[in-house]
PDB file of C-alpha atoms in Angstrom:
ATOM      1  CA  MET G   1      -0.308  -0.179   0.199  1.00 52.00           C
ATOM      2  CA  ASN G   2       1.228   3.191  -0.943  1.00 52.00           C
ATOM      3  CA  TYR G   3       1.233   6.045   1.220  1.00 54.00           C
ATOM      4  CA  SER G   4       1.350   9.912   0.432  1.00 57.00           C
ATOM      5  CA  PRO G   5       4.339  11.791   1.976  1.00 60.00           C
ATOM      6  CA  GLY G   6       2.044  13.808   3.983  1.00 57.00           C
ATOM      7  CA  TYR G   7       1.016  10.499   5.642  1.00 49.00           C
ATOM      8  CA  GLY G   8       4.688   9.529   5.886  1.00 54.00           C
ATOM      9  CA  ARG G   9       5.723  13.228   7.423  1.00 56.00           C
ATOM     10  CA  LEU G  10       2.656  12.883   9.806  1.00 49.00           C
ATOM     11  CA  LYS G  11       4.026   9.521  11.355  1.00 50.00           C
ATOM     12  CA  ALA G  12       7.598  10.937  11.644  1.00 52.00           C
ATOM     13  CA  LEU G  13       6.152  13.997  13.774  1.00 49.00           C
ATOM     14  CA  GLY G  14       4.090  11.440  15.987  1.00 51.00           C
ATOM     15  CA  ALA G  15       7.529   9.462  16.401  1.00 54.00           C
ATOM     16  CA  TYR G  16       9.452  12.326  17.218  1.00 54.00           C
ATOM     17  CA  VAL G  17       6.950  13.045  20.119  1.00 56.00           C
ATOM     18  CA  SER G  18       6.864   9.678  21.072  1.00 56.00           C
ATOM     19  CA  ALA G  19      10.693  10.005  21.733  1.00 60.00           C
ATOM     20  CA  HIS G  20      10.703  13.095  23.435  1.00 72.00           C
ATOM     21  CA  GLY G  21       7.516  13.293  24.928  1.00 84.00           C
ATOM     22  CA  VAL G  22       8.791  14.280  28.547  1.00 91.00           C
ATOM     23  CA  VAL G  23      11.131  17.196  26.876  1.00 93.00           C
ATOM     24  CA  LEU G  24       8.095  18.500  24.924  1.00 93.00           C
ATOM     25  CA  GLY G  25       5.603  18.219  27.973  1.00 94.00           C
ATOM     26  CA  ALA G  26       7.982  20.350  30.215  1.00 96.00           C
ATOM     27  CA  ALA G  27       8.973  22.810  27.515  1.00 96.00           C
ATOM     28  CA  SER G  28       4.547  23.157  26.826  1.00 96.00           C
ATOM     29  CA  ALA G  29       3.856  23.217  30.548  1.00 96.00           C
ATOM     30  CA  GLY G  30       6.631  26.277  31.193  1.00 96.00           C
ATOM     31  CA  LEU G  31       5.447  28.459  27.574  1.00 97.00           C
ATOM     32  CA  LEU G  32       2.008  28.132  28.719  1.00 97.00           C
ATOM     33  CA  SER G  33       2.771  29.351  32.263  1.00 97.00           C
ATOM     34  CA  PHE G  34       4.899  31.767  30.868  1.00 97.00           C
ATOM     35  CA  ALA G  35       2.091  33.176  28.496  1.00 97.00           C
ATOM     36  CA  LEU G  36      -0.013  33.432  31.460  1.00 96.00           C
ATOM     37  CA  TYR G  37       2.404  35.289  33.418  1.00 97.00           C
ATOM     38  CA  VAL G  38       3.178  37.698  31.065  1.00 96.00           C
ATOM     39  CA  SER G  39      -0.607  38.792  30.126  1.00 95.00           C
ATOM     40  CA  THR G  40      -1.326  39.313  33.676  1.00 95.00           C
ATOM     41  CA  MET G  41       2.372  40.746  35.165  1.00 94.00           C
ATOM     42  CA  ALA G  42       2.749  44.393  36.423  1.00 92.00           C
ATOM     43  CA  ARG G  43       4.027  46.792  33.909  1.00 88.00           C
ATOM     44  CA  GLY G  44       6.000  48.817  36.693  1.00 89.00           C
ATOM     45  CA  ILE G  45       6.497  48.770  40.262  1.00 89.00           C
ATOM     46  CA  THR G  46       3.647  47.496  42.215  1.00 87.00           C
ATOM     47  CA  TRP G  47       2.472  46.505  46.217  1.00 83.00           C
ATOM     48  CA  ARG G  48       0.002  44.231  44.763  1.00 85.00           C
ATOM     49  CA  ASN G  49       0.497  40.629  46.107  1.00 83.00           C
ATOM     50  CA  LEU G  50       2.748  41.468  48.632  1.00 81.00           C
ATOM     51  CA  GLY G  51       5.468  42.863  46.350  1.00 83.00           C
ATOM     52  CA  ALA G  52       6.525  46.180  48.730  1.00 86.00           C
ATOM     53  CA  ASP G  53       9.629  44.832  47.869  1.00 90.00           C
ATOM     54  CA  GLY G  54      10.240  45.408  44.471  1.00 91.00           C
ATOM     55  CA  GLY G  55      11.655  49.100  44.474  1.00 91.00           C
ATOM     56  CA  ASP G  56      14.044  48.249  46.897  1.00 94.00           C
ATOM     57  CA  LEU G  57      15.390  44.962  44.969  1.00 95.00           C
ATOM     58  CA  LEU G  58      15.226  47.240  41.435  1.00 95.00           C
ATOM     59  CA  THR G  59      17.167  49.527  42.768  1.00 94.00           C
ATOM     60  CA  ALA G  60      19.972  47.351  44.328  1.00 94.00           C
ATOM     61  CA  ALA G  61      20.344  45.474  41.513  1.00 94.00           C
ATOM     62  CA  PHE G  62      21.063  48.296  39.102  1.00 94.00           C
ATOM     63  CA  THR G  63      23.297  50.195  41.524  1.00 94.00           C
ATOM     64  CA  TRP G  64      25.460  47.176  43.030  1.00 93.00           C
ATOM     65  CA  GLY G  65      23.944  48.124  46.345  1.00 92.00           C
ATOM     66  CA  ILE G  66      22.758  45.719  49.456  1.00 92.00           C
ATOM     67  CA  PRO G  67      18.985  45.678  49.927  1.00 93.00           C
ATOM     68  CA  HIS G  68      17.201  44.949  53.018  1.00 91.00           C
ATOM     69  CA  PRO G  69      18.268  41.674  55.088  1.00 91.00           C
ATOM     70  CA  SER G  70      19.225  38.676  54.074  1.00 91.00           C
ATOM     71  CA  GLY G  71      20.265  40.512  50.765  1.00 91.00           C
ATOM     72  CA  TYR G  72      19.533  38.543  48.675  1.00 95.00           C
ATOM     73  CA  PRO G  73      22.693  38.169  46.523  1.00 95.00           C
ATOM     74  CA  THR G  74      21.583  35.665  44.258  1.00 96.00           C
ATOM     75  CA  TYR G  75      18.783  37.208  42.572  1.00 96.00           C
ATOM     76  CA  LEU G  76      20.653  40.386  42.814  1.00 96.00           C
ATOM     77  CA  LEU G  77      23.561  38.635  40.422  1.00 96.00           C
ATOM     78  CA  GLY G  78      20.934  37.052  38.521  1.00 96.00           C
ATOM     79  CA  LEU G  79      18.488  39.999  37.848  1.00 96.00           C
ATOM     80  CA  ARG G  80      21.444  42.081  36.822  1.00 95.00           C
ATOM     81  CA  GLY G  81      22.428  39.227  34.122  1.00 95.00           C
ATOM     82  CA  PHE G  82      19.284  39.101  32.922  1.00 96.00           C
ATOM     83  CA  SER G  83      18.987  42.961  32.605  1.00 93.00           C
ATOM     84  CA  GLY G  84      21.785  42.601  30.269  1.00 93.00           C
ATOM     85  CA  LEU G  85      19.526  39.921  27.655  1.00 93.00           C
ATOM     86  CA  ILE G  86      16.833  42.436  27.218  1.00 89.00           C
ATOM     87  CA  PRO G  87      17.321  45.325  25.238  1.00 91.00           C
ATOM     88  CA  PHE G  88      13.576  47.327  26.010  1.00 89.00           C
ATOM     89  CA  GLY G  89      11.938  48.464  28.778  1.00 86.00           C
ATOM     90  CA  ASP G  90      13.351  50.138  32.190  1.00 90.00           C
ATOM     91  CA  GLU G  91      13.960  48.414  35.034  1.00 92.00           C
ATOM     92  CA  ALA G  92      10.839  47.819  36.434  1.00 94.00           C
ATOM     93  CA  LEU G  93       9.627  46.210  33.589  1.00 94.00           C
ATOM     94  CA  ILE G  94      12.424  44.016  33.029  1.00 95.00           C
ATOM     95  CA  GLY G  95      12.720  43.117  36.882  1.00 95.00           C
ATOM     96  CA  ASN G  96       9.218  41.920  36.374  1.00 95.00           C
ATOM     97  CA  LEU G  97       9.825  39.981  32.976  1.00 96.00           C
ATOM     98  CA  PHE G  98      12.694  38.455  35.226  1.00 97.00           C
ATOM     99  CA  SER G  99      10.258  37.339  37.653  1.00 96.00           C
ATOM    100  CA  VAL G 100       7.856  35.800  34.459  1.00 97.00           C
ATOM    101  CA  THR G 101      11.033  33.818  33.288  1.00 97.00           C
ATOM    102  CA  LEU G 102      11.483  32.053  36.348  1.00 97.00           C
ATOM    103  CA  GLY G 103       7.781  31.187  36.912  1.00 97.00           C
ATOM    104  CA  GLY G 104       8.085  29.579  33.631  1.00 97.00           C
ATOM    105  CA  LEU G 105      11.348  27.638  34.391  1.00 97.00           C
ATOM    106  CA  SER G 106       9.710  26.272  37.536  1.00 97.00           C
ATOM    107  CA  VAL G 107       6.553  24.935  35.836  1.00 97.00           C
ATOM    108  CA  ALA G 108       8.784  23.048  33.731  1.00 97.00           C
ATOM    109  CA  PHE G 109      10.910  21.795  36.020  1.00 97.00           C
ATOM    110  CA  ILE G 110       7.622  20.544  38.231  1.00 97.00           C
ATOM    111  CA  PHE G 111       6.384  18.711  34.749  1.00 97.00           C
ATOM    112  CA  LEU G 112       9.690  16.787  35.083  1.00 96.00           C
ATOM    113  CA  ALA G 113      10.184  16.413  38.758  1.00 94.00           C
ATOM    114  CA  THR G 114       6.013  15.114  38.799  1.00 94.00           C
ATOM    115  CA  HIS G 115       6.448  12.539  35.718  1.00 93.00           C
ATOM    116  CA  ARG G 116       9.847  10.976  37.397  1.00 90.00           C
ATOM    117  CA  LEU G 117       7.900  10.873  40.896  1.00 89.00           C
ATOM    118  CA  ILE G 118       5.359   9.041  38.904  1.00 88.00           C
ATOM    119  CA  GLY G 119       7.219   6.553  37.281  1.00 82.00           C
ATOM    120  CA  LEU G 120       9.041   5.509  40.545  1.00 81.00           C
ATOM    121  CA  ALA G 121       5.702   5.222  42.355  1.00 75.00           C
ATOM    122  CA  GLY G 122       4.803   1.607  42.971  1.00 66.00           C
ATOM    123  CA  SER G 123       1.089   2.121  42.941  1.00 63.00           C
ATOM    124  CA  MET G 124       1.314   3.639  39.418  1.00 66.00           C
ATOM    125  CA  ARG G 125       3.322   1.471  37.963  1.00 69.00           C
ATOM    126  CA  TYR G 126       0.464   0.319  35.214  1.00 74.00           C
ATOM    127  CA  LEU G 127      -0.695   3.195  33.982  1.00 77.00           C
ATOM    128  CA  SER G 128       0.573   3.919  30.384  1.00 83.00           C
ATOM    129  CA  ALA G 129       3.083   6.339  29.445  1.00 84.00           C
ATOM    130  CA  HIS G 130       0.184   8.823  27.912  1.00 86.00           C
ATOM    131  CA  ALA G 131      -1.828   8.704  31.605  1.00 88.00           C
ATOM    132  CA  LYS G 132       1.423   9.455  33.383  1.00 89.00           C
ATOM    133  CA  TRP G 133       2.579  12.133  30.753  1.00 92.00           C
ATOM    134  CA  LEU G 134      -0.892  13.640  31.236  1.00 93.00           C
ATOM    135  CA  SER G 135      -0.888  13.241  34.903  1.00 92.00           C
ATOM    136  CA  ALA G 136       2.370  15.132  35.119  1.00 94.00           C
ATOM    137  CA  PHE G 137       1.052  17.939  32.774  1.00 96.00           C
ATOM    138  CA  VAL G 138      -2.098  18.855  34.822  1.00 95.00           C
ATOM    139  CA  ALA G 139      -0.137  18.976  37.932  1.00 95.00           C
ATOM    140  CA  ALA G 140       2.104  21.388  36.514  1.00 96.00           C
ATOM    141  CA  LEU G 141      -0.271  23.410  35.127  1.00 96.00           C
ATOM    142  CA  ALA G 142      -1.830  23.347  38.347  1.00 97.00           C
ATOM    143  CA  VAL G 143       1.059  24.453  40.225  1.00 96.00           C
ATOM    144  CA  GLY G 144       1.398  27.382  37.840  1.00 96.00           C
ATOM    145  CA  ALA G 145      -1.356  28.464  37.943  1.00 95.00           C
ATOM    146  CA  SER G 146      -1.828  28.475  41.367  1.00 95.00           C
ATOM    147  CA  ARG G 147      -1.999  31.494  43.597  1.00 93.00           C
ATOM    148  CA  GLU G 148       1.141  31.386  45.253  1.00 93.00           C
ATOM    149  CA  LEU G 149       3.617  30.896  42.217  1.00 95.00           C
ATOM    150  CA  TRP G 150       1.543  33.290  40.140  1.00 95.00           C
ATOM    151  CA  SER G 151       1.122  35.843  42.060  1.00 95.00           C
ATOM    152  CA  GLN G 152       4.933  36.161  42.440  1.00 95.00           C
ATOM    153  CA  SER G 153       5.905  35.338  39.053  1.00 95.00           C
ATOM    154  CA  THR G 154       4.173  38.762  38.159  1.00 95.00           C
ATOM    155  CA  ILE G 155       5.897  41.092  40.013  1.00 94.00           C
ATOM    156  CA  THR G 156       9.557  41.852  41.326  1.00 95.00           C
ATOM    157  CA  GLU G 157       9.777  39.843  44.322  1.00 95.00           C
ATOM    158  CA  VAL G 158      12.497  36.553  45.091  1.00 95.00           C
ATOM    159  CA  TYR G 159      10.179  33.978  45.467  1.00 95.00           C
ATOM    160  CA  ALA G 160      10.210  33.190  41.734  1.00 96.00           C
ATOM    161  CA  LEU G 161      13.418  32.378  41.637  1.00 96.00           C
ATOM    162  CA  ASN G 162      12.905  31.082  45.329  1.00 95.00           C
ATOM    163  CA  GLY G 163      10.542  28.393  43.554  1.00 94.00           C
ATOM    164  CA  LEU G 164      12.537  27.559  40.688  1.00 96.00           C
ATOM    165  CA  PHE G 165      15.690  26.288  43.335  1.00 95.00           C
ATOM    166  CA  VAL G 166      12.507  24.232  44.774  1.00 94.00           C
ATOM    167  CA  ALA G 167      11.999  22.748  41.684  1.00 95.00           C
ATOM    168  CA  VAL G 168      15.216  22.147  40.407  1.00 95.00           C
ATOM    169  CA  LEU G 169      16.227  20.403  43.825  1.00 92.00           C
ATOM    170  CA  LEU G 170      13.328  18.154  43.943  1.00 90.00           C
ATOM    171  CA  TYR G 171      13.746  16.779  40.459  1.00 93.00           C
ATOM    172  CA  GLY G 172      17.114  16.106  41.483  1.00 90.00           C
ATOM    173  CA  LEU G 173      16.580  14.593  44.606  1.00 86.00           C
ATOM    174  CA  ILE G 174      13.858  12.475  42.880  1.00 87.00           C
ATOM    175  CA  THR G 175      16.842  11.512  39.923  1.00 88.00           C
ATOM    176  CA  MET G 176      19.055  10.903  42.692  1.00 83.00           C
ATOM    177  CA  TYR G 177      16.648   8.348  44.613  1.00 79.00           C
ATOM    178  CA  ARG G 178      16.382   6.905  41.510  1.00 81.00           C
ATOM    179  CA  ASP G 179      19.787   6.044  40.609  1.00 80.00           C
ATOM    180  CA  HIS G 180      20.316   4.441  43.913  1.00 74.00           C
ATOM    181  CA  GLU G 181      17.257   2.378  43.203  1.00 73.00           C
ATOM    182  CA  LEU G 182      19.200   1.214  39.797  1.00 76.00           C
ATOM    183  CA  GLY G 183      22.648   0.869  41.648  1.00 75.00           C
ATOM    184  CA  ARG G 184      23.948   4.101  40.228  1.00 78.00           C
ATOM    185  CA  ASP G 185      26.779   6.038  41.720  1.00 74.00           C
ATOM    186  CA  ARG G 186      26.378   9.949  41.148  1.00 78.00           C
ATOM    187  CA  PRO G 187      28.395  11.877  43.229  1.00 79.00           C
ATOM    188  CA  LEU G 188      29.054  14.360  40.512  1.00 84.00           C
ATOM    189  CA  LEU G 189      24.699  14.959  41.456  1.00 83.00           C
ATOM    190  CA  ARG G 190      24.929  15.000  44.766  1.00 80.00           C
ATOM    191  CA  ILE G 191      27.871  17.954  44.606  1.00 84.00           C
ATOM    192  CA  SER G 192      25.802  20.208  42.233  1.00 88.00           C
ATOM    193  CA  LEU G 193      22.787  19.344  44.406  1.00 86.00           C
ATOM    194  CA  ALA G 194      24.829  20.726  46.987  1.00 84.00           C
ATOM    195  CA  LEU G 195      25.728  23.472  45.177  1.00 90.00           C
ATOM    196  CA  LEU G 196      22.511  24.311  43.864  1.00 91.00           C
ATOM    197  CA  LEU G 197      21.141  24.533  47.806  1.00 90.00           C
ATOM    198  CA  GLY G 198      23.942  27.169  48.607  1.00 90.00           C
ATOM    199  CA  LEU G 199      23.008  28.940  45.683  1.00 93.00           C
ATOM    200  CA  GLY G 200      19.484  29.004  46.909  1.00 94.00           C
ATOM    201  CA  LEU G 201      20.291  30.154  50.401  1.00 92.00           C
ATOM    202  CA  GLY G 202      21.493  32.756  48.834  1.00 93.00           C
ATOM    203  CA  ASN G 203      18.291  33.972  47.586  1.00 94.00           C
ATOM    204  CA  HIS G 204      16.233  33.078  50.515  1.00 92.00           C
ATOM    205  CA  LEU G 205      16.932  31.448  53.664  1.00 90.00           C
ATOM    206  CA  THR G 206      13.415  29.444  53.429  1.00 89.00           C
ATOM    207  CA  LEU G 207      15.204  27.122  51.263  1.00 88.00           C
ATOM    208  CA  ALA G 208      17.095  25.559  54.350  1.00 87.00           C
ATOM    209  CA  MET G 209      13.486  23.681  54.835  1.00 84.00           C
ATOM    210  CA  LEU G 210      14.792  21.436  52.154  1.00 78.00           C
ATOM    211  CA  ALA G 211      18.211  20.983  53.643  1.00 77.00           C
ATOM    212  CA  PHE G 212      16.843  18.549  56.319  1.00 75.00           C
ATOM    213  CA  PRO G 213      14.911  15.738  54.262  1.00 72.00           C
ATOM    214  CA  LEU G 214      17.691  16.060  51.597  1.00 71.00           C
ATOM    215  CA  VAL G 215      20.317  15.020  54.431  1.00 69.00           C
ATOM    216  CA  VAL G 216      17.594  12.507  55.678  1.00 70.00           C
ATOM    217  CA  TRP G 217      16.801  11.078  52.403  1.00 66.00           C
ATOM    218  CA  SER G 218      20.592  10.699  51.790  1.00 63.00           C
ATOM    219  CA  TYR G 219      21.382   9.064  54.619  1.00 61.00           C
ATOM    220  CA  THR G 220      19.211   6.239  54.541  1.00 60.00           C
ATOM    221  CA  TRP G 221      20.119   5.526  50.767  1.00 58.00           C
ATOM    222  CA  GLU G 222      23.260   4.758  51.960  1.00 55.00           C
ATOM    223  CA  ASN G 223      22.384   2.771  55.043  1.00 55.00           C
ATOM    224  CA  ASP G 224      19.088   0.997  54.428  1.00 52.00           C
ATOM    225  CA  ARG G 225      21.199  -2.389  53.383  1.00 47.00           C
ATOM    226  CA  ASP G 226      22.659  -1.963  57.351  1.00 47.00           C
ATOM    227  CA  SER G 227      21.001  -0.322  60.019  1.00 44.00           C
ATOM    228  CA  ARG G 228      18.104   0.936  59.628  1.00 43.00           C
ATOM    229  CA  MET G 229      16.247   3.530  61.207  1.00 46.00           C
ATOM    230  CA  ARG G 230      12.605   3.872  60.861  1.00 49.00           C
ATOM    231  CA  LEU G 231      12.083   7.382  61.325  1.00 43.00           C
ATOM    232  CA  LEU G 232      14.616   8.595  59.115  1.00 44.00           C
ATOM    233  CA  ARG G 233      13.425   5.512  56.354  1.00 48.00           C
ATOM    234  CA  ASP G 234      10.132   6.991  56.073  1.00 50.00           C
ATOM    235  CA  TRP G 235      10.735  10.252  54.593  1.00 47.00           C
ATOM    236  CA  ARG G 236      11.736   8.252  51.337  1.00 51.00           C
ATOM    237  CA  VAL G 237       9.773   8.350  48.211  1.00 46.00           C
ATOM    238  CA  PRO G 238       7.417   5.679  48.168  1.00 45.00           C
TER     239      PRO G 238
END
């Protein structure tokens, strides 16, 4: 049976989507959230969404100054570097676009983390690949449209960057757990996560709340075949 060239291209497209579905899902979730944030972001400095620190942060970033404690050095350096990529708009618009971009990236990594976590859960092993993809996609969009992430991704504030650090650390932690279950040892990943956590603490100190489960999970993974501590082992992903 002869097929038209259009059918061949459609089949090739379908094969490409199947092979790169996870990456495309992350990109799609991130871009949809980015579009939502751009269309609803503030056009200048605002006090909405508890954004009273926007002027302080912008002034410090563009004058190499120091804002209120704890100083937020990671955020200030990131914002100043981002401003070099935007050839239009004033400082306030650039600061808001920085949060928009960080929010979209956060949603993309939330998709990746959720998809990988679903694949590790024993109760989800019988789900089809499409069901896992759709579940992760809906979960990522739900977080992206939540009041907390949406509100902070449309103004100049440090919390969109904090959300990105949390999403990337969770993805890395879940990946580290998967590698452990497969018998792989990737010390470079652990070092990278530790460095990322340090950079995140330079953005906002609330990220320290992730340090405890990170240490606990790492400890139990190394010792679950020798001495078991039930309180610590309960932190593991099911």
